[in-house]
PDB file of C-alpha atoms in Angstrom:
ATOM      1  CA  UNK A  52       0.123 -34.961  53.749  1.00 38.00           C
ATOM      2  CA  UNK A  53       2.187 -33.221  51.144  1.00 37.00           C
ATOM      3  CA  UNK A  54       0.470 -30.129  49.888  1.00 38.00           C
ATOM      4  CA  UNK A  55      -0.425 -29.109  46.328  1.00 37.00           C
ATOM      5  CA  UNK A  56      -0.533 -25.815  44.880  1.00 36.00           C
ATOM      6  CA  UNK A  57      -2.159 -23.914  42.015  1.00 38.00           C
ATOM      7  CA  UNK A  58      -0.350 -21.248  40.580  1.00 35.00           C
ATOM      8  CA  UNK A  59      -2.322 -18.809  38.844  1.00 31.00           C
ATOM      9  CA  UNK A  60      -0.310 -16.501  35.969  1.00 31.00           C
ATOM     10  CA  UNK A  61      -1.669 -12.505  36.272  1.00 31.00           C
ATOM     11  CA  UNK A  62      -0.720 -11.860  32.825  1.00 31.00           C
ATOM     12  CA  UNK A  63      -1.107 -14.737  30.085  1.00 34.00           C
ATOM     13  CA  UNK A  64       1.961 -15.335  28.278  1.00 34.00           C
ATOM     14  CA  UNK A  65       2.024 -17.173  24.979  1.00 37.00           C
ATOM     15  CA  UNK A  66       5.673 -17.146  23.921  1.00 39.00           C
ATOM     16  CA  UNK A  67       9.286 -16.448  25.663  1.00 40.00           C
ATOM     17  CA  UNK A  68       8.979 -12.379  24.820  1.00 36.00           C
ATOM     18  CA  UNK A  69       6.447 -11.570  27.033  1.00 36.00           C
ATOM     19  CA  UNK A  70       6.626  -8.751  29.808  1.00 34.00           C
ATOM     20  CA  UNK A  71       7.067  -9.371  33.077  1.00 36.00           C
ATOM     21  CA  UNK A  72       4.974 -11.118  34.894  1.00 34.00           C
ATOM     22  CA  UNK A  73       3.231 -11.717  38.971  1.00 34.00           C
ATOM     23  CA  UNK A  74       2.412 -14.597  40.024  1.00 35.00           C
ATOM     24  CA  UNK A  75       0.093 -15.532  42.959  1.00 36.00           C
ATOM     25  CA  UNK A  76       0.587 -18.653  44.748  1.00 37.00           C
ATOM     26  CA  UNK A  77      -3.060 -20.312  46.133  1.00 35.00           C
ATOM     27  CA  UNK A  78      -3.966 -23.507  47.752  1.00 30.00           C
ATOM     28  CA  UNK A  79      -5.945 -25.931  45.489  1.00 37.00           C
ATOM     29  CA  UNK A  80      -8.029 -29.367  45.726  1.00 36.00           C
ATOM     30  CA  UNK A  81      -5.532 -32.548  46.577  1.00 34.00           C
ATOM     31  CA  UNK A  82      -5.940 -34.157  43.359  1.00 42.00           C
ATOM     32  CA  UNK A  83      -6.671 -37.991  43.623  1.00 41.00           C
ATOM     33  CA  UNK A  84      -3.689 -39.966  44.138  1.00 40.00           C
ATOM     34  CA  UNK A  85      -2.472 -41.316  40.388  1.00 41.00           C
ATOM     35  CA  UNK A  86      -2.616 -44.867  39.759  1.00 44.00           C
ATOM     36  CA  UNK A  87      -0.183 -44.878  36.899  1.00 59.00           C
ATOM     37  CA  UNK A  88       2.685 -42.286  36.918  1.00 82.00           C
ATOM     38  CA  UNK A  89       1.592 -38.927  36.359  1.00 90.00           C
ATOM     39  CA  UNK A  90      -1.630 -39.239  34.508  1.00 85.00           C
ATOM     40  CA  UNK A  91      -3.880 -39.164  37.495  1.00 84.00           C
ATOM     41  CA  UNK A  92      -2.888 -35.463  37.940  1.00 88.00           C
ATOM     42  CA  UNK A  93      -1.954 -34.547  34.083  1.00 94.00           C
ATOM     43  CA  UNK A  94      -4.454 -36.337  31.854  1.00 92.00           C
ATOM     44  CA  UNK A  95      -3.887 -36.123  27.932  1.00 94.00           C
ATOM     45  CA  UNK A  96      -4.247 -32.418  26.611  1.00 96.00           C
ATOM     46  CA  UNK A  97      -4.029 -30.825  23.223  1.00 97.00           C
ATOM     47  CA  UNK A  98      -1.078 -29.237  21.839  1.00 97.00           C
ATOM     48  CA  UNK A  99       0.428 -26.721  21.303  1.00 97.00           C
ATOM     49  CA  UNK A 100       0.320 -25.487  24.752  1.00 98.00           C
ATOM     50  CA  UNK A 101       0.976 -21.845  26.410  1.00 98.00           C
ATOM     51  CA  UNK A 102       3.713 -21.121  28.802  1.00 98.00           C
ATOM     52  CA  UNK A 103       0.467 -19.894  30.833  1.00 97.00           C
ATOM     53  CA  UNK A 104      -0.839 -23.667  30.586  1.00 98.00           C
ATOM     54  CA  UNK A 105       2.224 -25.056  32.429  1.00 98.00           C
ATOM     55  CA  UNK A 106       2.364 -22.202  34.804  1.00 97.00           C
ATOM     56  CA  UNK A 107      -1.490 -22.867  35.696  1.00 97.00           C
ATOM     57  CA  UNK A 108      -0.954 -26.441  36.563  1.00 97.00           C
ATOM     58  CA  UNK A 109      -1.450 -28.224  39.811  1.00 95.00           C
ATOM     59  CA  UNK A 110       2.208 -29.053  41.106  1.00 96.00           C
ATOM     60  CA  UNK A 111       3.225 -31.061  44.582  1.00 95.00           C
ATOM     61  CA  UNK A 112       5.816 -28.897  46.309  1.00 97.00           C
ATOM     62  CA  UNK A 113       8.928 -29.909  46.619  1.00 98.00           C
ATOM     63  CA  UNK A 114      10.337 -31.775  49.841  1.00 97.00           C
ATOM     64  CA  UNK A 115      13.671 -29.929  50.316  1.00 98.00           C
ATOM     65  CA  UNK A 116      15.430 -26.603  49.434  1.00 98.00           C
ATOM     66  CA  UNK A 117      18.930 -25.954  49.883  1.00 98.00           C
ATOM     67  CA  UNK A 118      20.697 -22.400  49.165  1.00 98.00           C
ATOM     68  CA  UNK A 119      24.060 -22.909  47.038  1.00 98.00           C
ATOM     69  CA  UNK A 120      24.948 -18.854  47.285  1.00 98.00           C
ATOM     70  CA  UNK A 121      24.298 -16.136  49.283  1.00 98.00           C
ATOM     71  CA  UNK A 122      21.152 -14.783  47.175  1.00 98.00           C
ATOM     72  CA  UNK A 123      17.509 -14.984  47.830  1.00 98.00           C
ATOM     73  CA  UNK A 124      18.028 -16.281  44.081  1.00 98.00           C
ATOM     74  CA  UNK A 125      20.167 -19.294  44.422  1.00 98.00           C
ATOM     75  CA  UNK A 126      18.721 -21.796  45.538  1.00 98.00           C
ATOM     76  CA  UNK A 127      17.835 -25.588  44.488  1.00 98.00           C
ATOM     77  CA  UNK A 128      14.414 -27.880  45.016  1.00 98.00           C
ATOM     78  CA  UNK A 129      14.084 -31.342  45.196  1.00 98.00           C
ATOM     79  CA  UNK A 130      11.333 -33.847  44.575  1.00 97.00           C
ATOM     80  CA  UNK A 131      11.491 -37.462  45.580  1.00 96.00           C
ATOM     81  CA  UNK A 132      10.193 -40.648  43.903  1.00 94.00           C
ATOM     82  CA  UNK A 133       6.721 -41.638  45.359  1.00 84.00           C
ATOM     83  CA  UNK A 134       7.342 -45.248  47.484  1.00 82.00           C
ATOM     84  CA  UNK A 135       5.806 -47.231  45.039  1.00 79.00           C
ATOM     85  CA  UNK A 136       7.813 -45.919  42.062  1.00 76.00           C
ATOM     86  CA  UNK A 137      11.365 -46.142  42.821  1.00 79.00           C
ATOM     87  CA  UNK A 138      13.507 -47.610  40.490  1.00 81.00           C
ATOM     88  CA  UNK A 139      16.958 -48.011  41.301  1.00 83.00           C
ATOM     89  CA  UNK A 140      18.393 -48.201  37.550  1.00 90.00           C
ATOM     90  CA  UNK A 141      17.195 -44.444  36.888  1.00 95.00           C
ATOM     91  CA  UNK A 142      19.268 -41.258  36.316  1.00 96.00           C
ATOM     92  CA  UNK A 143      18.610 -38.784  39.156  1.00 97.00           C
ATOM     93  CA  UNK A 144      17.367 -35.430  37.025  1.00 98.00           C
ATOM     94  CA  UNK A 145      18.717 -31.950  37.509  1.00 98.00           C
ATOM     95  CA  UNK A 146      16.217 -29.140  35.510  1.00 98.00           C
ATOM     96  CA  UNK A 147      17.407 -25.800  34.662  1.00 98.00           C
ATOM     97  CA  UNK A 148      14.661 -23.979  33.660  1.00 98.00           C
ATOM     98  CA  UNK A 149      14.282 -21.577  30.798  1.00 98.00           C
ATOM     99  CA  UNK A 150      12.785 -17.692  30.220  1.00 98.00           C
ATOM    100  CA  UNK A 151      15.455 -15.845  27.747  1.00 98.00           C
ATOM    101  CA  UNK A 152      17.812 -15.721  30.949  1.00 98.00           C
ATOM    102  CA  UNK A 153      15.392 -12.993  31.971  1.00 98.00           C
ATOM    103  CA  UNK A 154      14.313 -12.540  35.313  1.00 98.00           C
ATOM    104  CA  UNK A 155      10.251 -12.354  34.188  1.00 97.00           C
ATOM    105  CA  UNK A 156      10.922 -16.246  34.203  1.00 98.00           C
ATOM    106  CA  UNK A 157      11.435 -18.092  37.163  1.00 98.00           C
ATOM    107  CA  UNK A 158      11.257 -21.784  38.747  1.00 98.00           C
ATOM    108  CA  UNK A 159       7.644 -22.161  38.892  1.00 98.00           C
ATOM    109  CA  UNK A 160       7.705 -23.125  35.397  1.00 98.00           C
ATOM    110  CA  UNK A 161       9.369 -26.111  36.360  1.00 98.00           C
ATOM    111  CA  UNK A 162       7.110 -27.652  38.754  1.00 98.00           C
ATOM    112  CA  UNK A 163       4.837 -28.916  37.056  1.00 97.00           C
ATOM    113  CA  UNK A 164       7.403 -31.516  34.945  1.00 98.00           C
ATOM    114  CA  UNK A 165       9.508 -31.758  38.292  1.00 98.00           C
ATOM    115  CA  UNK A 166       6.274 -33.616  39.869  1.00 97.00           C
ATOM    116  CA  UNK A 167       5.163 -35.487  37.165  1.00 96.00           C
ATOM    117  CA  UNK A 168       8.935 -36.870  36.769  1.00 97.00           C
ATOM    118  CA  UNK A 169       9.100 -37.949  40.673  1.00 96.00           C
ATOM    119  CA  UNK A 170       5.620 -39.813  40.064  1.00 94.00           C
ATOM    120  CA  UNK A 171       7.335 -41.640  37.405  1.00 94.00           C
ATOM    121  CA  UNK A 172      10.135 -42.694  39.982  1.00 94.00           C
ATOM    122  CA  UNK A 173      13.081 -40.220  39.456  1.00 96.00           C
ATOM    123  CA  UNK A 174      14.812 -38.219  42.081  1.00 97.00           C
ATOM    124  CA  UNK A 175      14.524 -34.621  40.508  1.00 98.00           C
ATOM    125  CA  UNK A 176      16.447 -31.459  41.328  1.00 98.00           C
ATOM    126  CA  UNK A 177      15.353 -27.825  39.928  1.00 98.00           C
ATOM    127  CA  UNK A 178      17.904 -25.096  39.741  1.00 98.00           C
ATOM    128  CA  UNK A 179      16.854 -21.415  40.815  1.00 98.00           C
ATOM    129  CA  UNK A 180      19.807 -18.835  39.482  1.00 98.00           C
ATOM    130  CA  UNK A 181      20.374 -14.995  39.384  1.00 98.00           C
ATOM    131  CA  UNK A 182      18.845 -13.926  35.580  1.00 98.00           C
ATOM    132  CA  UNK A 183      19.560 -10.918  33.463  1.00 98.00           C
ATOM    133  CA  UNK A 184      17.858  -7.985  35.317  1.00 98.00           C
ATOM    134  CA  UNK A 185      19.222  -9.411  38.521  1.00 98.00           C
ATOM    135  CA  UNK A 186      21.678  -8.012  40.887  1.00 98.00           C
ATOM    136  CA  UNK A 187      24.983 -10.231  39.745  1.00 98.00           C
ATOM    137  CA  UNK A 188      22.662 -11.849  37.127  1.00 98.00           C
ATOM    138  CA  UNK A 189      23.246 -11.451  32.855  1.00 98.00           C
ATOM    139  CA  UNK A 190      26.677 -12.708  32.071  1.00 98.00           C
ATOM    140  CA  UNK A 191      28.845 -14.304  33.176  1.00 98.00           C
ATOM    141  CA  UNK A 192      26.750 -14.484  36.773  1.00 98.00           C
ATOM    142  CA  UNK A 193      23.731 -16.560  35.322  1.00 98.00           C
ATOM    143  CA  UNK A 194      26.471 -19.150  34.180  1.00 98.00           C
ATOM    144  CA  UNK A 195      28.148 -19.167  37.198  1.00 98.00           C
ATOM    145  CA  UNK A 196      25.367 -19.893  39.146  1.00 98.00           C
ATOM    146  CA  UNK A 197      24.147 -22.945  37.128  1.00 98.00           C
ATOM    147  CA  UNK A 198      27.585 -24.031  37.618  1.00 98.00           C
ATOM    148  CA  UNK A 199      27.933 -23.634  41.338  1.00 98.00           C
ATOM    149  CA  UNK A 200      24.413 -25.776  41.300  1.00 98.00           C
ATOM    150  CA  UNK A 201      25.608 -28.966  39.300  1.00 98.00           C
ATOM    151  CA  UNK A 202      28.396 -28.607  41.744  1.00 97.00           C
ATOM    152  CA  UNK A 203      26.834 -28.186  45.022  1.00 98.00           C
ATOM    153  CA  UNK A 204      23.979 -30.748  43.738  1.00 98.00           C
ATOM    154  CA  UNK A 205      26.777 -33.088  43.060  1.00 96.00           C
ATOM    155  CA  UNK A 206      28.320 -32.968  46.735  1.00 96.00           C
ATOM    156  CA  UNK A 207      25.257 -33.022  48.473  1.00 97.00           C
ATOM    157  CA  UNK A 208      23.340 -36.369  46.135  1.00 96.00           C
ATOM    158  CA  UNK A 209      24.221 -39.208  48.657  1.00 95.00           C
ATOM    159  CA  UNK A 210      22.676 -37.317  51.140  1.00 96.00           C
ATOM    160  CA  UNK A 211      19.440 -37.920  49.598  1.00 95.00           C
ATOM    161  CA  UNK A 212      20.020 -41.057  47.624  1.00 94.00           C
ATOM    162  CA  UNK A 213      22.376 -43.850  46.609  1.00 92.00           C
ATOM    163  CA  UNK A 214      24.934 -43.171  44.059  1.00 89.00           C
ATOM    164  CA  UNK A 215      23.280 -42.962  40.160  1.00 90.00           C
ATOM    165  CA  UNK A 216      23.486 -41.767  37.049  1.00 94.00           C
ATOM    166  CA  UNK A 217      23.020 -37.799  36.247  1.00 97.00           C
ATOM    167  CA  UNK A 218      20.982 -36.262  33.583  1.00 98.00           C
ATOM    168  CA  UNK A 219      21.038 -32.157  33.121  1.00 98.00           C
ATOM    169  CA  UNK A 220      17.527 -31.344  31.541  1.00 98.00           C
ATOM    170  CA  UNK A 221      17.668 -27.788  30.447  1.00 98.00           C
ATOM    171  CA  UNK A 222      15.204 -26.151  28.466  1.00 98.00           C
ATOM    172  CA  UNK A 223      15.108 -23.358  25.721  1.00 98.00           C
ATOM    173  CA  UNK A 224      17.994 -20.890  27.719  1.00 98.00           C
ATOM    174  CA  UNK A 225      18.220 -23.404  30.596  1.00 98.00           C
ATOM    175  CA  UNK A 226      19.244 -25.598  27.508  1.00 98.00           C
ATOM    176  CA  UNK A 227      22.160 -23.501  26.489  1.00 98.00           C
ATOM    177  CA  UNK A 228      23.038 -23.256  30.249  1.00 98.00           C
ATOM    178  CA  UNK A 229      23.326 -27.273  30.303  1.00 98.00           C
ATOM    179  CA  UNK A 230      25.099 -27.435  27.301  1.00 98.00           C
ATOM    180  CA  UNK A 231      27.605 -25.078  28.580  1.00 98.00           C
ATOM    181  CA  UNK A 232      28.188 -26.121  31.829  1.00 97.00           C
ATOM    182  CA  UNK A 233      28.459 -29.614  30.482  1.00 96.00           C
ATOM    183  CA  UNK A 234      31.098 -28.624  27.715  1.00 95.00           C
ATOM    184  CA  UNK A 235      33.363 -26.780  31.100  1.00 95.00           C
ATOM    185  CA  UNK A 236      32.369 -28.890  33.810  1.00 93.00           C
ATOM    186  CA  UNK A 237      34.457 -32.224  34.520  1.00 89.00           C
ATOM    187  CA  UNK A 238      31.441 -34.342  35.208  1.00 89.00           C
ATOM    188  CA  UNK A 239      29.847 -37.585  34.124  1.00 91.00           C
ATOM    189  CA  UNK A 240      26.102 -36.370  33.694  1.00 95.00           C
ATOM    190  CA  UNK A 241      24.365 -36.362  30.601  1.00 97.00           C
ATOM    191  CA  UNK A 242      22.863 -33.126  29.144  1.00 98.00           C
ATOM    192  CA  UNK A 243      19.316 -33.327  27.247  1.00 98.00           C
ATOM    193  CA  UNK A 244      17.731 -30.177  25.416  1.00 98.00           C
ATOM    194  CA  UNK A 245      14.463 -29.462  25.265  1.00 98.00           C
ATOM    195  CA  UNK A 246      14.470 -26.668  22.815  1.00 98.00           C
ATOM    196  CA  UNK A 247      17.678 -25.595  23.549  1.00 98.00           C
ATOM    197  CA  UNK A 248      19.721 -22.534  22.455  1.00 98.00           C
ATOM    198  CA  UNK A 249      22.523 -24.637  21.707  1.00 98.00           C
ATOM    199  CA  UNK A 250      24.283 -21.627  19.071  1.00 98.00           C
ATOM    200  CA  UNK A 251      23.923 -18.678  21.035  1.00 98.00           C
ATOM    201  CA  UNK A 252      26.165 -16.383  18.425  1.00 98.00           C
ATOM    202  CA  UNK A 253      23.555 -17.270  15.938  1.00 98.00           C
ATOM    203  CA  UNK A 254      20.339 -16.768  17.941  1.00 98.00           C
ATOM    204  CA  UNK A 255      21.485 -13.642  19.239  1.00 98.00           C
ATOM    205  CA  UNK A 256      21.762 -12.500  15.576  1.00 97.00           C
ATOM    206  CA  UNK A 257      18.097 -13.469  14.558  1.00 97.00           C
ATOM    207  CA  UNK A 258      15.412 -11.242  15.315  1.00 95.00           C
ATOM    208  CA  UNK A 259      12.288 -12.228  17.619  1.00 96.00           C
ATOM    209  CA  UNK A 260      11.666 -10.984  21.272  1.00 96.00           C
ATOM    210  CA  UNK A 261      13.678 -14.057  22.918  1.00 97.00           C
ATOM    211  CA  UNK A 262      16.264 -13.355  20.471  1.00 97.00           C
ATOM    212  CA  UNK A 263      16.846  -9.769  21.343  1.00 97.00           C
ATOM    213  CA  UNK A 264      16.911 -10.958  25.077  1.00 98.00           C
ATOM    214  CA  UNK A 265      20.301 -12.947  24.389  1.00 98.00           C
ATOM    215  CA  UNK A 266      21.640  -9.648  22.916  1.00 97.00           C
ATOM    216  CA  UNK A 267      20.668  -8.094  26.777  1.00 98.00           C
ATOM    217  CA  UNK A 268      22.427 -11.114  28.273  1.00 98.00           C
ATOM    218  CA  UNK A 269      25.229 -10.888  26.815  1.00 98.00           C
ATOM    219  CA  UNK A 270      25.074  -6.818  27.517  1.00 98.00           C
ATOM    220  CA  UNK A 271      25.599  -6.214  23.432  1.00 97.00           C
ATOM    221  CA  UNK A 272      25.459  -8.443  19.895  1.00 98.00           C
ATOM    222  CA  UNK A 273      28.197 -10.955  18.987  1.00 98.00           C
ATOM    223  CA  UNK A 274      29.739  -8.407  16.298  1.00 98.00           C
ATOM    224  CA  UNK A 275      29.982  -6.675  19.259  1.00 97.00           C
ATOM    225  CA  UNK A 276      31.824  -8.538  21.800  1.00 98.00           C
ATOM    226  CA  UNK A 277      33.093 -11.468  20.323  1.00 98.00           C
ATOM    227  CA  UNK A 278      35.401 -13.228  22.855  1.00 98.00           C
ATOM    228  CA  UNK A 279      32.300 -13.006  24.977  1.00 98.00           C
ATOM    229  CA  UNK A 280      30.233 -14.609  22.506  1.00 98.00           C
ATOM    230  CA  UNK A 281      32.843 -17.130  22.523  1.00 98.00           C
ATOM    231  CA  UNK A 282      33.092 -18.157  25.856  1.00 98.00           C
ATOM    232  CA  UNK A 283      29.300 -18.277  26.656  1.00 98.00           C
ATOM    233  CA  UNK A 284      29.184 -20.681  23.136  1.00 97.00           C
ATOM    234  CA  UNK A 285      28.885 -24.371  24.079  1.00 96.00           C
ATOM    235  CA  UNK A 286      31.716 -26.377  22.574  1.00 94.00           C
ATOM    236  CA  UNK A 287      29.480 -28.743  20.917  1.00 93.00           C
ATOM    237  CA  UNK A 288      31.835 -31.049  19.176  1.00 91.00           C
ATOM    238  CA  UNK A 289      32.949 -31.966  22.571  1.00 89.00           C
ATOM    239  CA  UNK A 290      29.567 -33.286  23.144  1.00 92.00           C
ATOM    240  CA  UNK A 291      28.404 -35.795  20.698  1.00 87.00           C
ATOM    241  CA  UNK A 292      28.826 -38.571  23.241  1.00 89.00           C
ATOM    242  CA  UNK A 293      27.073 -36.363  26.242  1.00 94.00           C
ATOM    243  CA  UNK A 294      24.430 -34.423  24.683  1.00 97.00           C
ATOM    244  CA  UNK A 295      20.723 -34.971  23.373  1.00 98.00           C
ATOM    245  CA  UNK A 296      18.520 -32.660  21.928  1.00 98.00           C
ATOM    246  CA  UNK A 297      15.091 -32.671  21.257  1.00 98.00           C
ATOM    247  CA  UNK A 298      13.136 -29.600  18.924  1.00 98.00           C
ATOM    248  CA  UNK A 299       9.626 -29.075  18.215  1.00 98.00           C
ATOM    249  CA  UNK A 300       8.404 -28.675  14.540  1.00 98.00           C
ATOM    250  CA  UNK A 301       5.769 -25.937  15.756  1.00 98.00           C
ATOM    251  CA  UNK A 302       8.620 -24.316  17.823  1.00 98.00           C
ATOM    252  CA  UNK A 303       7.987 -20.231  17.203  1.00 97.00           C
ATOM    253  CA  UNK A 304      10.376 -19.227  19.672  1.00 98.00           C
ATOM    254  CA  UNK A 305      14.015 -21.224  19.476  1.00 98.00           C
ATOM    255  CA  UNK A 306      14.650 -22.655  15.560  1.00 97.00           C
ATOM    256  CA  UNK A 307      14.812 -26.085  15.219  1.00 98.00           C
ATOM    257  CA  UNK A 308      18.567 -25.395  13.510  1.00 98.00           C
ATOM    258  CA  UNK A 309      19.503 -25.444  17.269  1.00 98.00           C
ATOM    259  CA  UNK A 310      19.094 -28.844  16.796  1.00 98.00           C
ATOM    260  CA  UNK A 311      19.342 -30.147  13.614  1.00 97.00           C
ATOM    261  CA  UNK A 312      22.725 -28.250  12.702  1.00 97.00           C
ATOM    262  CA  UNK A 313      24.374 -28.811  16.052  1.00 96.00           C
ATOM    263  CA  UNK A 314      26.267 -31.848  15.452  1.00 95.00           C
ATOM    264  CA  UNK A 315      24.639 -33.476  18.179  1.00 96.00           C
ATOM    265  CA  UNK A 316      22.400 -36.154  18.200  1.00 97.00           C
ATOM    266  CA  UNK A 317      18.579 -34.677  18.134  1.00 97.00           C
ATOM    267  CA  UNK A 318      15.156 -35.623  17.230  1.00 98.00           C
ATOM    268  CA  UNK A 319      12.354 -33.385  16.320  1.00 98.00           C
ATOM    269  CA  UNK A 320       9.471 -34.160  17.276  1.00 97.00           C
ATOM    270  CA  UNK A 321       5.990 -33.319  15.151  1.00 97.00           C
ATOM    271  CA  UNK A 322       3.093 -30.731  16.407  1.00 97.00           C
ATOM    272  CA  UNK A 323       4.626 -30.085  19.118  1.00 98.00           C
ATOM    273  CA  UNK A 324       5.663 -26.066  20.377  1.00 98.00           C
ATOM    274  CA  UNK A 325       8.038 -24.778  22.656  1.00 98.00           C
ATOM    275  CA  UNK A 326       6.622 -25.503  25.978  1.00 98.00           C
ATOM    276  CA  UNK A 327       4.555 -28.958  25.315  1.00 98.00           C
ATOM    277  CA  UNK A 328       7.785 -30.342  27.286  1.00 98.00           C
ATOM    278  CA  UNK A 329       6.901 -28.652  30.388  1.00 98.00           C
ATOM    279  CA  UNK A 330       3.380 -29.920  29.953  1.00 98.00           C
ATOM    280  CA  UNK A 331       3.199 -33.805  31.325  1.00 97.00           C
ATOM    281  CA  UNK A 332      -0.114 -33.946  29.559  1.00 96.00           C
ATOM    282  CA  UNK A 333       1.141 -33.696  26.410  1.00 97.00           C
ATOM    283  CA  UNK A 334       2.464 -36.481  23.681  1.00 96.00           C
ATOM    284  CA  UNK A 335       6.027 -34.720  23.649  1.00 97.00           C
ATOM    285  CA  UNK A 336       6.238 -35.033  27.149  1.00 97.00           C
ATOM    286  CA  UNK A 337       5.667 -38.741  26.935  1.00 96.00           C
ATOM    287  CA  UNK A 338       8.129 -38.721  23.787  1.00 97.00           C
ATOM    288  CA  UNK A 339      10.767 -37.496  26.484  1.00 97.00           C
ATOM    289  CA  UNK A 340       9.334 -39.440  29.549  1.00 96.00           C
ATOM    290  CA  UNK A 341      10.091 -42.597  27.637  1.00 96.00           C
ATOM    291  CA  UNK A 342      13.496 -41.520  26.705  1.00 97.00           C
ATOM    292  CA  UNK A 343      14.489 -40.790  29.615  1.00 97.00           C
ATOM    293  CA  UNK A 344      13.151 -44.243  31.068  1.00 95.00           C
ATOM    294  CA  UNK A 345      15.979 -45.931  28.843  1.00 94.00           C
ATOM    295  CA  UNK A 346      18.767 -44.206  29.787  1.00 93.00           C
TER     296      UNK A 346
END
């Protein structure tokens, strides 16, 4: 029987700029087997939602973990489709999780939308990577590592499925991650933002907490080290074709200009925050769900 966690947050976080944080890892109830998708174990919540609402959720672990560096740090998960939800027409899903490329942000955050996407029938990969604050994380390691995951996820796929379409879901920093590795990487697979960072020159330049976290990144502000700026920019006009982004109305923490004045196709979606994506209980996640089911 495949065992289901509860992780509990120490310290509540409401947005990206929060302090670091501990997290405890305990055993919880085995939640009644869903009878359709995820909504057995994620019924319909309110929204917005707090970063400490997705990181309080009941998750099933994930069936495999593979190491594509050296680091503790580099590492990826994978869930698998329950039996009675595979579908052989959908994308196989690679998540690169978010946190202002800090390391007070880690993977955990992406359980929760990993399992509720494998009870829905997809094959779903989450990417662990060095972040700023790291040893080898901050730029240009944090890229590199995302990098060397599409890449080692890539060569390792038919080991765990048959050949299928690739979707990168990044979110808020994870999002300008995908977008980047998309925009350098020779590959076929499709990014999708949630809340992504898809200027980075610009966001580094606004104020707010996550904002000043791009300037420690980057080690220094766009003014100040512009060919770096440059190189960790997605080249978005190469991704019209490749790219989808999707922005919250309510969204406090990443502008939904990320979106809108990308050049990229988008959609912004009403009431809905920064992390209702990672929630499956929520309407946006459904809004994304859905889209993802036509691809």
């Amino acid at each position: 029987m495949k065992i289901f966690v509860n992780l509990i947050v120490i310290i509540c976080l409401s947005s990206c700029s929060g302090d670091a944080v501990n997290t405890e890892t305990v055993a919880s109830p085995v939640p009644t087997a869903p009878t359709a998708g995820h909504l057995g174990f994620y019924p319909n919540v309110a929204q917005p939602v707090s970063f400490s609402d997705v990181t309080s959720l009941v998750y099933q672990a994930s069936i495999d973990k593979q190491f594509y560096g050296d680091s503790a740090l580099q590492y990826v998960e994978y869930w698998a489709p329950t039996p009675d939800t595979v579908k052989e027409n959908l994308p196989a899903i690679v998540f690169i999780h978010g946190g202002c490329w800090s390391n007070s942000y880690r993977i955990n955050q992406s359980y929760p939308i990993a399992t509720a996407l494998a009870l829905n029938g997809f094959h779903v990969w989450s990417v662990e990577y060095r972040s700023t604050g790291d040893q080898g994380g901050g730029w240009p390691g944090t890229y590199h590592d995302v990098e060397q995951a599409l890449q080692f996820i890539t060569g390792v796929a038919d080991d765990y499925y048959s050949p299928r379409n690739l979707v990168v879901l990044g979110h808020s920093a994870g999002g300008h991650l995908a977008l980047l590795a998309k925009s350098n990487l020779a590959t076929q697979a499709k990014v999708v933002g949630l809340a992504a960072i898809s200027d980075l020159i610009s966001y580094a330049n606004e104020s707010g907490g996550c904002n000043s976290l791009a300037a420690s990144f980057m080690s220094g502000l766009p003014a100040d080290i512009p060919e770096q700026y440059a190189l960790a920019n997605p080249l978005l006009e190469n991704l019209t074709d490749d790219a989808y982004l999707f922005a919250g109305e309510m969204d406090t923490i990443v502008n939904t200009r990320q979106a809108s004045e990308s050049g990229n196709p988008f959609e912004l979606v009403a009431e809905t925050g920064h992390f209702d994506w990672l929630h499956p209980g929520t309407s946006s996640f459904s809004v994304l769900l859905n889209y993802l089911q036509s691809l």
